[in-house]
mmCIF file of C-alpha atoms and ligand atoms in Angstrom:
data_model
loop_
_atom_site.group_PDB
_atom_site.id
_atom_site.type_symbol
_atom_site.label_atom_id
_atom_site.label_comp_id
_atom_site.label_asym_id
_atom_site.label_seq_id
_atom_site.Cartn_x
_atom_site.Cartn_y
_atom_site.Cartn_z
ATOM 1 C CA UNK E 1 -11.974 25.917 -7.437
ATOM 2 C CA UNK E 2 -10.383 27.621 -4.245
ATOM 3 C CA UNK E 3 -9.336 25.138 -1.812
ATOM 4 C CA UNK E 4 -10.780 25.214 1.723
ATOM 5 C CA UNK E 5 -8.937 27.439 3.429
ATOM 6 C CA UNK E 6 -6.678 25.722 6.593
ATOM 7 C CA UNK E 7 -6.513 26.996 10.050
ATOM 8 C CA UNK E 8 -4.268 25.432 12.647
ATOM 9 C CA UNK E 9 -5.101 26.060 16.769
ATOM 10 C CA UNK E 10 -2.665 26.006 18.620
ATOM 11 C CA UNK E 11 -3.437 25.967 22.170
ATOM 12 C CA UNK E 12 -0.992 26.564 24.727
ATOM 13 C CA UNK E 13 -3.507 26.783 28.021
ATOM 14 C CA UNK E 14 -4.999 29.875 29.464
ATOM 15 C CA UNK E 15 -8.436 30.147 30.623
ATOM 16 C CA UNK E 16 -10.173 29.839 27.589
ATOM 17 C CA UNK E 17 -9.049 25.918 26.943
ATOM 18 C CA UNK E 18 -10.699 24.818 30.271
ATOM 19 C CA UNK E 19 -13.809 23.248 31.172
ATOM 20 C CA UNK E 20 -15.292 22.430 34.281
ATOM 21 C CA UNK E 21 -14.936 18.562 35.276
ATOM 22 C CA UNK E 22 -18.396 17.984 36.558
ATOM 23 C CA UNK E 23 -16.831 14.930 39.223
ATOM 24 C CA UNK E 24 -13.812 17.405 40.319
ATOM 25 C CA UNK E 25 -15.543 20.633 39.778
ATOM 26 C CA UNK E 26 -12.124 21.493 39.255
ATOM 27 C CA UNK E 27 -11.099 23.278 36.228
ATOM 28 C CA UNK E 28 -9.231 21.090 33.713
ATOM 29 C CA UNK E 29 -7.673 21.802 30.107
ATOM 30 C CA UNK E 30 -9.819 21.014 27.145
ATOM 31 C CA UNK E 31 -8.453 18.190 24.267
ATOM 32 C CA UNK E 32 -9.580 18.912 20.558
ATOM 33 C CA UNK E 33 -12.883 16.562 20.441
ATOM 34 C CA UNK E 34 -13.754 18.264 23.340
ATOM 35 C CA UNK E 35 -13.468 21.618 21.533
ATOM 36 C CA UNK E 36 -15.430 20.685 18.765
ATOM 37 C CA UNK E 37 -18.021 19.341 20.981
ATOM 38 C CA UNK E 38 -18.584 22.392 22.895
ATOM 39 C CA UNK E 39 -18.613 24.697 19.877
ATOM 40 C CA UNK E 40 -19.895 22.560 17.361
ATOM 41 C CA UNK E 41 -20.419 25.432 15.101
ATOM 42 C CA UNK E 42 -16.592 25.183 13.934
ATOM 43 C CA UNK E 43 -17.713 22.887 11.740
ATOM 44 C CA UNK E 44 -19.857 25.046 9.983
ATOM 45 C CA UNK E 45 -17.145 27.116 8.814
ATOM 46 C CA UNK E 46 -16.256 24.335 6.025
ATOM 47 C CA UNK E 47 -12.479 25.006 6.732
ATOM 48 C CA UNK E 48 -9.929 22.351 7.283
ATOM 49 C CA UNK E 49 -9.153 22.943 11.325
ATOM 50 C CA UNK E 50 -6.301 21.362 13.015
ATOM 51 C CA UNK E 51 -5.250 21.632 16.175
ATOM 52 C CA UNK E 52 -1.827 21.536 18.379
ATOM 53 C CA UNK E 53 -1.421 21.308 21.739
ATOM 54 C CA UNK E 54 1.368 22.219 24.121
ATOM 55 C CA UNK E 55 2.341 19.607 26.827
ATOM 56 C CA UNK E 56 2.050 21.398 29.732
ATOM 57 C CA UNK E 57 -0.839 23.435 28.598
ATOM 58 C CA UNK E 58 -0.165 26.175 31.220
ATOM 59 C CA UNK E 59 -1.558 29.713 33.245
ATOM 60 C CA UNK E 60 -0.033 32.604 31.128
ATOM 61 C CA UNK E 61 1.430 33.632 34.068
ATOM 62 C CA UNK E 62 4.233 31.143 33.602
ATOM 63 C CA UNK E 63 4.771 32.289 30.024
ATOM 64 C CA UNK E 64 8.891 32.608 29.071
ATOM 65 C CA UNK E 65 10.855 33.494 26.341
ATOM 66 C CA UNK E 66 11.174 29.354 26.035
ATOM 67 C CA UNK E 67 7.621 28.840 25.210
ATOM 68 C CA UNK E 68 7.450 31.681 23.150
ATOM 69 C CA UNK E 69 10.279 30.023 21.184
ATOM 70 C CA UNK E 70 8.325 27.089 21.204
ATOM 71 C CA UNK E 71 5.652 28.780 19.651
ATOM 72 C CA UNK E 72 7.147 30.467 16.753
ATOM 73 C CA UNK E 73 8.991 27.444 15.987
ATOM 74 C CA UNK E 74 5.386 25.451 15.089
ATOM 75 C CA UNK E 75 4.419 28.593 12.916
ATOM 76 C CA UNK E 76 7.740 28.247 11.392
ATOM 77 C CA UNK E 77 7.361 24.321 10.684
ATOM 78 C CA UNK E 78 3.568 24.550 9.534
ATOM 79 C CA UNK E 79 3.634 28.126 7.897
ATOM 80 C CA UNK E 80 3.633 26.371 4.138
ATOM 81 C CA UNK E 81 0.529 24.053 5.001
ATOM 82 C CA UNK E 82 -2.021 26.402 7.016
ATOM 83 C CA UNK E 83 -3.315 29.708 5.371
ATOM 84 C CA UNK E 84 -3.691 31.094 9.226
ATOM 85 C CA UNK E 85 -3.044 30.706 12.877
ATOM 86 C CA UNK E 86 -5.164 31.152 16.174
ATOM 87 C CA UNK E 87 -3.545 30.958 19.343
ATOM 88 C CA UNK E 88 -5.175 29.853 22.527
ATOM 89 C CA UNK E 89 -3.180 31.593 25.092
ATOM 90 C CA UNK E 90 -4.186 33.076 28.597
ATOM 91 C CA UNK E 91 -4.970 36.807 28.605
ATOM 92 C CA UNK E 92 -2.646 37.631 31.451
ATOM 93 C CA UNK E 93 0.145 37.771 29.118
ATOM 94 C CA UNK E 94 -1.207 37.621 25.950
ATOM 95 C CA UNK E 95 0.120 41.261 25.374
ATOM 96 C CA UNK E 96 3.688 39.929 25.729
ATOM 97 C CA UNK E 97 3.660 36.890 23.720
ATOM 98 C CA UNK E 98 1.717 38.514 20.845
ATOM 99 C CA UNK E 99 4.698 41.468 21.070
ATOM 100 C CA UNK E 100 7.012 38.743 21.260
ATOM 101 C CA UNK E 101 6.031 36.732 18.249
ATOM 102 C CA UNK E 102 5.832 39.777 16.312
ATOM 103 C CA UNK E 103 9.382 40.368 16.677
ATOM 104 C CA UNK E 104 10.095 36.569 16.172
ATOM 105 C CA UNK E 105 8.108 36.701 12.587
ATOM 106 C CA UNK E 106 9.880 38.775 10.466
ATOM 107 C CA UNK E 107 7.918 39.084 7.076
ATOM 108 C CA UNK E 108 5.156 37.830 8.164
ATOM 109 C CA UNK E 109 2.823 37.258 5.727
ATOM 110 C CA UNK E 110 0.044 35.432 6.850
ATOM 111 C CA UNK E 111 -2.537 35.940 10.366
ATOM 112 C CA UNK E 112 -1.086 34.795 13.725
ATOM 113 C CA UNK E 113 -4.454 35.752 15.982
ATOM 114 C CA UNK E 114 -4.127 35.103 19.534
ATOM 115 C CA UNK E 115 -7.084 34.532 21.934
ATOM 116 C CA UNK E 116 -8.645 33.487 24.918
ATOM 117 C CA UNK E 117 -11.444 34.619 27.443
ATOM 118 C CA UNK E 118 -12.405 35.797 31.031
ATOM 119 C CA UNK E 119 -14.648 32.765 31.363
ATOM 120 C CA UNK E 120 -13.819 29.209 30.258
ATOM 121 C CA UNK E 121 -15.067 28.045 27.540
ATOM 122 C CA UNK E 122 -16.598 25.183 29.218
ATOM 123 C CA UNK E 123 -18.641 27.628 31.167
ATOM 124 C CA UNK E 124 -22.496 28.692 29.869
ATOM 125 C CA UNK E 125 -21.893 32.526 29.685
ATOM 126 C CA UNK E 126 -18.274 32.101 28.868
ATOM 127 C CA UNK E 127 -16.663 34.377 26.377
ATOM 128 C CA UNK E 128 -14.083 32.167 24.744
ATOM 129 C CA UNK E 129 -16.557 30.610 21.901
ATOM 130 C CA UNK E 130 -17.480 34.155 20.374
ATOM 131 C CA UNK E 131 -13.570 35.277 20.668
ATOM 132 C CA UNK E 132 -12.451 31.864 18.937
ATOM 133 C CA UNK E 133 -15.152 31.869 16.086
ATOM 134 C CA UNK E 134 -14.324 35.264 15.183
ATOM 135 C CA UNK E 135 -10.638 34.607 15.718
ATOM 136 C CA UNK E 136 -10.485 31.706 13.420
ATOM 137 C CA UNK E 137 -12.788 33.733 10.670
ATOM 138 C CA UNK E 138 -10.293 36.505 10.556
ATOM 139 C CA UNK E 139 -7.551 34.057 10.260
ATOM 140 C CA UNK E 140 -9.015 32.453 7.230
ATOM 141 C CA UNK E 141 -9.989 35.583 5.469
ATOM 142 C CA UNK E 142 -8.708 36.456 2.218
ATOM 143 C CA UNK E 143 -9.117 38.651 -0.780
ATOM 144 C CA UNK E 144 -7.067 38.226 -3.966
ATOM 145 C CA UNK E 145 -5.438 35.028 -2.334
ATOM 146 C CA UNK E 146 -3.992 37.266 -0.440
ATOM 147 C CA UNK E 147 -4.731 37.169 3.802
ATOM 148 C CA UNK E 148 -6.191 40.566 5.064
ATOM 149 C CA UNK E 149 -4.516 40.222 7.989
ATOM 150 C CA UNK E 150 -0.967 39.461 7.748
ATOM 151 C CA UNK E 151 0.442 40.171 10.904
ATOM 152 C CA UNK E 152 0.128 39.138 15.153
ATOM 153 C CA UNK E 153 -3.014 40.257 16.428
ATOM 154 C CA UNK E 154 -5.123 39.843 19.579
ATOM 155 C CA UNK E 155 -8.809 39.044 19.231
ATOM 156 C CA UNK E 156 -11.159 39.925 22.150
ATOM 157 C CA UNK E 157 -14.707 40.627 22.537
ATOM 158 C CA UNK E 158 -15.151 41.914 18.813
ATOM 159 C CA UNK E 159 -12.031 43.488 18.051
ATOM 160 C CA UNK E 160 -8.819 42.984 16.114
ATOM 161 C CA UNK E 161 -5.812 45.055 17.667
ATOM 162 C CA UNK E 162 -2.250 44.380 16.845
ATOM 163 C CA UNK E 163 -0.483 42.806 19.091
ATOM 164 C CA UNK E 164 2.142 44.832 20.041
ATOM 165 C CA UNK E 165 -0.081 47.718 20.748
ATOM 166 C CA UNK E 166 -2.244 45.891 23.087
ATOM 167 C CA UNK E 167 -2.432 45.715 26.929
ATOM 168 C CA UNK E 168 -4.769 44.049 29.074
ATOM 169 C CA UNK E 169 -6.304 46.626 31.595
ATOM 170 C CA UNK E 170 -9.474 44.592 32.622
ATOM 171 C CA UNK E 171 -9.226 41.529 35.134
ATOM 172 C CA UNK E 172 -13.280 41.805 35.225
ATOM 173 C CA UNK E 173 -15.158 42.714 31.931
ATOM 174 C CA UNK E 174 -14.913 40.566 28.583
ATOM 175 C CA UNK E 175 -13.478 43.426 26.914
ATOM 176 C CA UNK E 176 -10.272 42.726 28.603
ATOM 177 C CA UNK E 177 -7.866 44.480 26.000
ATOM 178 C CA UNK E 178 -6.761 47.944 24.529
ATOM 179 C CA UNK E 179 -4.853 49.339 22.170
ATOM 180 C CA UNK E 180 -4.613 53.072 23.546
ATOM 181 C CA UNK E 181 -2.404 54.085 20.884
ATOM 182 C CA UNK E 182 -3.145 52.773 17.638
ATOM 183 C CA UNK E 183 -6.729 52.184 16.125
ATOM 184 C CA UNK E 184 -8.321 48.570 16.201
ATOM 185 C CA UNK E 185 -7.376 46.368 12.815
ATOM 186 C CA UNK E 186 -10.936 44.881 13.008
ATOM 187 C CA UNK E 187 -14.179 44.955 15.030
ATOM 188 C CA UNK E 188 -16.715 42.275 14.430
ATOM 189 C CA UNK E 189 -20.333 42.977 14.167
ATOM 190 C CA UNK E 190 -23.097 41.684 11.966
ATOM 191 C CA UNK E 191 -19.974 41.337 9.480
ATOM 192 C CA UNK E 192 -16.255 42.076 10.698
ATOM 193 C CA UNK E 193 -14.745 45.548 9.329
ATOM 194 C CA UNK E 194 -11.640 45.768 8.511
ATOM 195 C CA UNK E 195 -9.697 49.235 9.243
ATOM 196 C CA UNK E 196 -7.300 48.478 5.551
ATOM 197 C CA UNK E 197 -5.534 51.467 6.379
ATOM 198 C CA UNK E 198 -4.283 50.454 9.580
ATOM 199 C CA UNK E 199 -3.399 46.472 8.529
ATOM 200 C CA UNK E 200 0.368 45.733 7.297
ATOM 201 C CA UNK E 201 0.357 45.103 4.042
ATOM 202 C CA UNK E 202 2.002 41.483 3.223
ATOM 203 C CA UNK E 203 5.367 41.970 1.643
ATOM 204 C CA UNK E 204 5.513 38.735 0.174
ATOM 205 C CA UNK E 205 9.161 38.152 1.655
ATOM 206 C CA UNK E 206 10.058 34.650 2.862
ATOM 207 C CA UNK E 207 9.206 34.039 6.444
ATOM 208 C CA UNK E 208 12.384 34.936 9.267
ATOM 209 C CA UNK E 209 12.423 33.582 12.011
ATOM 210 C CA UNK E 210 13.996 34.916 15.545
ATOM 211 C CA UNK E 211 13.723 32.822 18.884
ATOM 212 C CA UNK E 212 16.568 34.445 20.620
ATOM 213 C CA UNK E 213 15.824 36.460 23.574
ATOM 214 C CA UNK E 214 18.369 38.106 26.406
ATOM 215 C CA UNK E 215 16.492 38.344 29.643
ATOM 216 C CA UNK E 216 18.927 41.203 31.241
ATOM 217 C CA UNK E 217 16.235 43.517 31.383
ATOM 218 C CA UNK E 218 14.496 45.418 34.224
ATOM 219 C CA UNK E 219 12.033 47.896 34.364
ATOM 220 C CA UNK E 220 11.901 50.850 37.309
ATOM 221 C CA UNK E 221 8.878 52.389 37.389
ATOM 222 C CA UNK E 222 8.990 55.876 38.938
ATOM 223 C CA UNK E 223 7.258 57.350 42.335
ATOM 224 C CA UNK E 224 7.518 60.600 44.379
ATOM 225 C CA UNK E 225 9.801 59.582 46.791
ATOM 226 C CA UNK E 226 11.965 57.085 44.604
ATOM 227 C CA UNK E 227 15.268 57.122 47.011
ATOM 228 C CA UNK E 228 18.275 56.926 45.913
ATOM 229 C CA UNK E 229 18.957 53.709 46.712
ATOM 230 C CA UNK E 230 16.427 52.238 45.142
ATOM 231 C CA UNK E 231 17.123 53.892 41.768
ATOM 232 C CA UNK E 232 20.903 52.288 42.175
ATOM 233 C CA UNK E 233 20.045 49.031 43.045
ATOM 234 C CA UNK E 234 18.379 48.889 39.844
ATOM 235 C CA UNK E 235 21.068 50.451 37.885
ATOM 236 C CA UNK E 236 23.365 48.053 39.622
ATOM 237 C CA UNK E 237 21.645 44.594 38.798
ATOM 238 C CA UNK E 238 24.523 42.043 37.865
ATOM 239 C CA UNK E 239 24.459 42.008 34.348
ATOM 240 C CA UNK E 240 21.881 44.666 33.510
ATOM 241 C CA UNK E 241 21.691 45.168 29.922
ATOM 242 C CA UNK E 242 18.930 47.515 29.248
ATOM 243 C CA UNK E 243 16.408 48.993 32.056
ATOM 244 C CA UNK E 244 13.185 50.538 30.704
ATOM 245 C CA UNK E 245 12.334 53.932 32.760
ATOM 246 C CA UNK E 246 8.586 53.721 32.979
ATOM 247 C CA UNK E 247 8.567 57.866 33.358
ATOM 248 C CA UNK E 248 5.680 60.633 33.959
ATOM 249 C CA UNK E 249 3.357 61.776 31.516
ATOM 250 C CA UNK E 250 5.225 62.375 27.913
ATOM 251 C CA UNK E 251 8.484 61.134 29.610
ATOM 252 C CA UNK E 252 9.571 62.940 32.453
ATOM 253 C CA UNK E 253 11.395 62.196 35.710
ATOM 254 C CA UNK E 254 12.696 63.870 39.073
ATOM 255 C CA UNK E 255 15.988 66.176 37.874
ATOM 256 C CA UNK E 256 17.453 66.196 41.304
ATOM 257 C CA UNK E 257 21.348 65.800 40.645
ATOM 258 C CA UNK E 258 21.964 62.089 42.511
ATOM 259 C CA UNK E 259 18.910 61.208 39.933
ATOM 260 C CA UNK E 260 20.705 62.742 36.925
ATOM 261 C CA UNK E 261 23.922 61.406 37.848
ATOM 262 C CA UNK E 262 23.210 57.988 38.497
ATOM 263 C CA UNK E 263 21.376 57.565 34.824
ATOM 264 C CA UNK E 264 24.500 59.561 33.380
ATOM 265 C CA UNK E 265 26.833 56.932 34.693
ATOM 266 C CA UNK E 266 25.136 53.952 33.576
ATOM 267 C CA UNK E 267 24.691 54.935 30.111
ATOM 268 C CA UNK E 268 28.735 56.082 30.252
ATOM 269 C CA UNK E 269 29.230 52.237 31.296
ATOM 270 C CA UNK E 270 27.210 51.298 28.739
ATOM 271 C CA UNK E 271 23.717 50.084 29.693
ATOM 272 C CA UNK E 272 20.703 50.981 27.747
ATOM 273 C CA UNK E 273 18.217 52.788 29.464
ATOM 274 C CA UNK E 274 14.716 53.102 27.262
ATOM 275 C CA UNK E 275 12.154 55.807 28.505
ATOM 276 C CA UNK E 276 8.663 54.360 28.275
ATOM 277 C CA UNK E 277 5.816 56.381 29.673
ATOM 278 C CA UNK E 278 3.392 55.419 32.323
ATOM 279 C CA UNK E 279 0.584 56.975 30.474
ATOM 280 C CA UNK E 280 -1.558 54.515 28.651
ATOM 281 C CA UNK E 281 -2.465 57.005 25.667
ATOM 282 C CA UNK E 282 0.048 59.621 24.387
ATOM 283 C CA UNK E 283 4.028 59.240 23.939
ATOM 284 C CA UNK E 284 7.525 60.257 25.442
ATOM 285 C CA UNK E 285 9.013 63.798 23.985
ATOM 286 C CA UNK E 286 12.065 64.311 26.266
ATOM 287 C CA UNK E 287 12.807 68.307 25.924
ATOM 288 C CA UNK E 288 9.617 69.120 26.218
ATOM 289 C CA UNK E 289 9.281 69.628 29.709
ATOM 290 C CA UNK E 290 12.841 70.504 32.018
ATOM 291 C CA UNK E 291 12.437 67.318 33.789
ATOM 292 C CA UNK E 292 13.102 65.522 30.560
ATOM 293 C CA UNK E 293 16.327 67.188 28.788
ATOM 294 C CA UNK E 294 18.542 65.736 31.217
ATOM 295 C CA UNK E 295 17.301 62.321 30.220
ATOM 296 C CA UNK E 296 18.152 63.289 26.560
ATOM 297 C CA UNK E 297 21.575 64.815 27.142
ATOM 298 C CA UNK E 298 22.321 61.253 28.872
ATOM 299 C CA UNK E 299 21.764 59.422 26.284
ATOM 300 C CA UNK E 300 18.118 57.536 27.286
ATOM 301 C CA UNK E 301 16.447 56.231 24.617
ATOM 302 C CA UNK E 302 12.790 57.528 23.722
ATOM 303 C CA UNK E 303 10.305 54.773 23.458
ATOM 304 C CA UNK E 304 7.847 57.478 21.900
ATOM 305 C CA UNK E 305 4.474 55.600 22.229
ATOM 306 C CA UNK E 306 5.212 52.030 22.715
ATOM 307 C CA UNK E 307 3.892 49.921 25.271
ATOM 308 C CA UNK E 308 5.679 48.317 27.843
ATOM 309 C CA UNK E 309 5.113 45.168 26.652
ATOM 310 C CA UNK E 310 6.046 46.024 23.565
ATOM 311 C CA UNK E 311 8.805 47.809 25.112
ATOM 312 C CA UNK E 312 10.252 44.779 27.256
ATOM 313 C CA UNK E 313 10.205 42.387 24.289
ATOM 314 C CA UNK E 314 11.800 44.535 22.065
ATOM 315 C CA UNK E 315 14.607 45.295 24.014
ATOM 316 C CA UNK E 316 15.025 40.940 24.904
ATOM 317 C CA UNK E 317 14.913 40.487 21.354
ATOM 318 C CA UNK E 318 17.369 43.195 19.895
ATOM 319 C CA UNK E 319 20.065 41.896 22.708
ATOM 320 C CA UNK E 320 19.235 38.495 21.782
ATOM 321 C CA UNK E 321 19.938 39.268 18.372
ATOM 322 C CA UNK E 322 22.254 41.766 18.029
ATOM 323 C CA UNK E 323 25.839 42.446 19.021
ATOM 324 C CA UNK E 324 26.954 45.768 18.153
ATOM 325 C CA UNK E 325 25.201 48.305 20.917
ATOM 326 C CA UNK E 326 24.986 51.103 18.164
ATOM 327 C CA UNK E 327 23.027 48.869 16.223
ATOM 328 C CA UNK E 328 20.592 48.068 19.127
ATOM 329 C CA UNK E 329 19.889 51.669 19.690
ATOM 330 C CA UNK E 330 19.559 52.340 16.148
ATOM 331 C CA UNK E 331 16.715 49.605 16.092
ATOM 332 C CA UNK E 332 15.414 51.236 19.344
ATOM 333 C CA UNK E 333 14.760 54.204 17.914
ATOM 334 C CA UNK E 334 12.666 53.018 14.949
ATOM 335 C CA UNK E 335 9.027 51.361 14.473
ATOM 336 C CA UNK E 336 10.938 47.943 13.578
ATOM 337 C CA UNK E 337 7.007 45.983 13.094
ATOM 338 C CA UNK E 338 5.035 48.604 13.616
ATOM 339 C CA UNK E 339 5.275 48.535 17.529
ATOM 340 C CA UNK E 340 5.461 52.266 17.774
ATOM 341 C CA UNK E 341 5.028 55.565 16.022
ATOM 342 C CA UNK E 342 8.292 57.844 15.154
ATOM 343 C CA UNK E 343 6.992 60.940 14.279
ATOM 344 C CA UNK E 344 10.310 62.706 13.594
HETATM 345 N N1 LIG O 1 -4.596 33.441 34.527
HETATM 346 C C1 LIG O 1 -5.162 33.171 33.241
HETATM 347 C C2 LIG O 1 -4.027 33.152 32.225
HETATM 348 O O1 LIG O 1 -3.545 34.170 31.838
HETATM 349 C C3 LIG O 1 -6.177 34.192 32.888
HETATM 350 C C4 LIG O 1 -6.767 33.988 31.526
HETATM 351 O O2 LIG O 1 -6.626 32.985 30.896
HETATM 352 O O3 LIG O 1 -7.434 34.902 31.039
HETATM 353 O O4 LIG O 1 -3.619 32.086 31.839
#
């Protein structure tokens, strides 16, 4: 007979592990009796639930690469003993750290779900108990032995996306996240649907695990009316590594010649400069339009249709891990877990 299956929760804050303290009417993080209390219907599931908690549990908008280190490590430790993981995490950054940890898990072969909610769970209407029942059943689920979902995903009102396709573009409805360029891994109705097609397949590869990360990053997102020197005090930061040009439509940007020389010379003194459209849907084609072979003949990188969460994590973790600069823009260029599509 099949075993129960194990989940383990880890819960590193957001608003979603809060409840309202009824002397304080303050909001204060939730312990794990306390979770099983307000959604006693956990136990129901018949699995064997376990639960870690991060000391501080904390707002996602003091996420780092640190904690995110933090947080592969305990997948790392417990990957052997649990057949999936749910993450309690604040939706602010959520996009980030699921990008993040998909980079950190190489071969991943088991379900790393991260979720929250826009309401606490300790709140009557609040959102968090449908996201975390549903998170935790997708976690556990299996066919063949073998989990359906082996990869970092986000969970939110109903649907699976994968992780480092997902933004958050609502601060006021439950459905808080999208994945503009890649179709949903799951959406949960009277019985959740899997998109197969779309889901990584496991590869059955011992679990790698990455927790550098090289924070000499920027992003400059373009305006009309960008000056000059605001473009060069970018290009200028002490230590600049890599600066990701959030760019017009499918990756465009001014071609006046103190714009085009400026990128030149930082790419001839050897910073990497990744072109990442502000679009939500649709991807960067530099030569398509005039205002983008320049960018090309430079050198820029295109980030085709990757997010720029994806985007900033990427780049963190390939100079974290990586020496030779070839090598990084090599890995640039390509879908390295599925974080972008390369057409050609
Ligand atoms: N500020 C909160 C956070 O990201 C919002 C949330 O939990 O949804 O931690």
């Amino acid at each position: 007979m099949r075993e129960k299956p194990s989940i383990l929760i880890l819960n590193t804050g957001g608003t979603i592990g809060m409840v309202l303290d009824e002397k304080t009417g303050a909001l204060k993080p939730v312990n794990f009796d306390d979770l099983f209390d307000l959604i006693p219907t956990l136990r129901l599931f018949n699995f064997n639930i376990d639960h870690f908690c991060f000391d501080p549990l904390i707002d996602s908008s003091n996420m780092n690469p640190t904690t995110w280190a933090s947080i592969a490590k305990v997948i790392e430790e417990k990957y052997e003993l649990y057949d999936g993981f749910v993450i309690l995490h604040g939706s602010d950054t959520m996009a980030f750290t699921a990008s993040a940890l998909s980079f950190m898990l190489q071969n991943l072969n088991k379900p790393v779900i991260l979720t929250g909610s826009q309401l606490p769970l300790g709140m009557i209407r609040t959102d968090g108990r449908e996201n975390l029942l549903t998170a935790v059943e997708i976690a556990a689920a299996k066919e063949d032995d073998t989990p359906v979902v082996p990869e970092v995903c986000i969970c939110f009102e109903n649907q699976l996306f994968r992780g480092n396709r997902t933004h958050k573009f609502n601060a006021q409805n439950f459905e808080a996240f999208r994945s503009s360029n890649y179709p949903e891994l799951a959406t949960a109705g009277v019985s959740v649907e899997y998109n197969r097609a779309a889901i990584h397949k496991p590869n059955f590869k011992k679990l790698k695990l990455y927790t550098k990360f090289d924070t000499n990053v920027a992003i400059l997102r373009l305006y009309p009316g960008i000056s000059e020197k605001v473009v060069q005090a970018h290009l200028e930061i002490p230590g600049l590594k890599a600066l990701i040009l959030e760019t017009y439509g499918s990756g465009n940007a001014p071609d006046e010649t103190w714009f085009i020389n400026l990128i030149k010379r930082s790419i001839e003194k050897g910073l990497i400069i990744f072109n990442v459209t502000q679009c939500q849907v649709g991807k960067v084609e530099m030569g398509k339009y005039a205002t983008s072979v320049h960018l090309k003949a430079a050198g820029v990188v295109s980030g085709h249709d990757i997010t720029t969460e994806a985007a900033i994590t990427k780049l963190m973790f390939l100079l974290g891990n990586y020496e030779n600069r070839q090598e990084i823009l090599n890995l640039l260029d390509v879908s390295i877990v599925g974080e972008m599509t390369v057409n050609s």
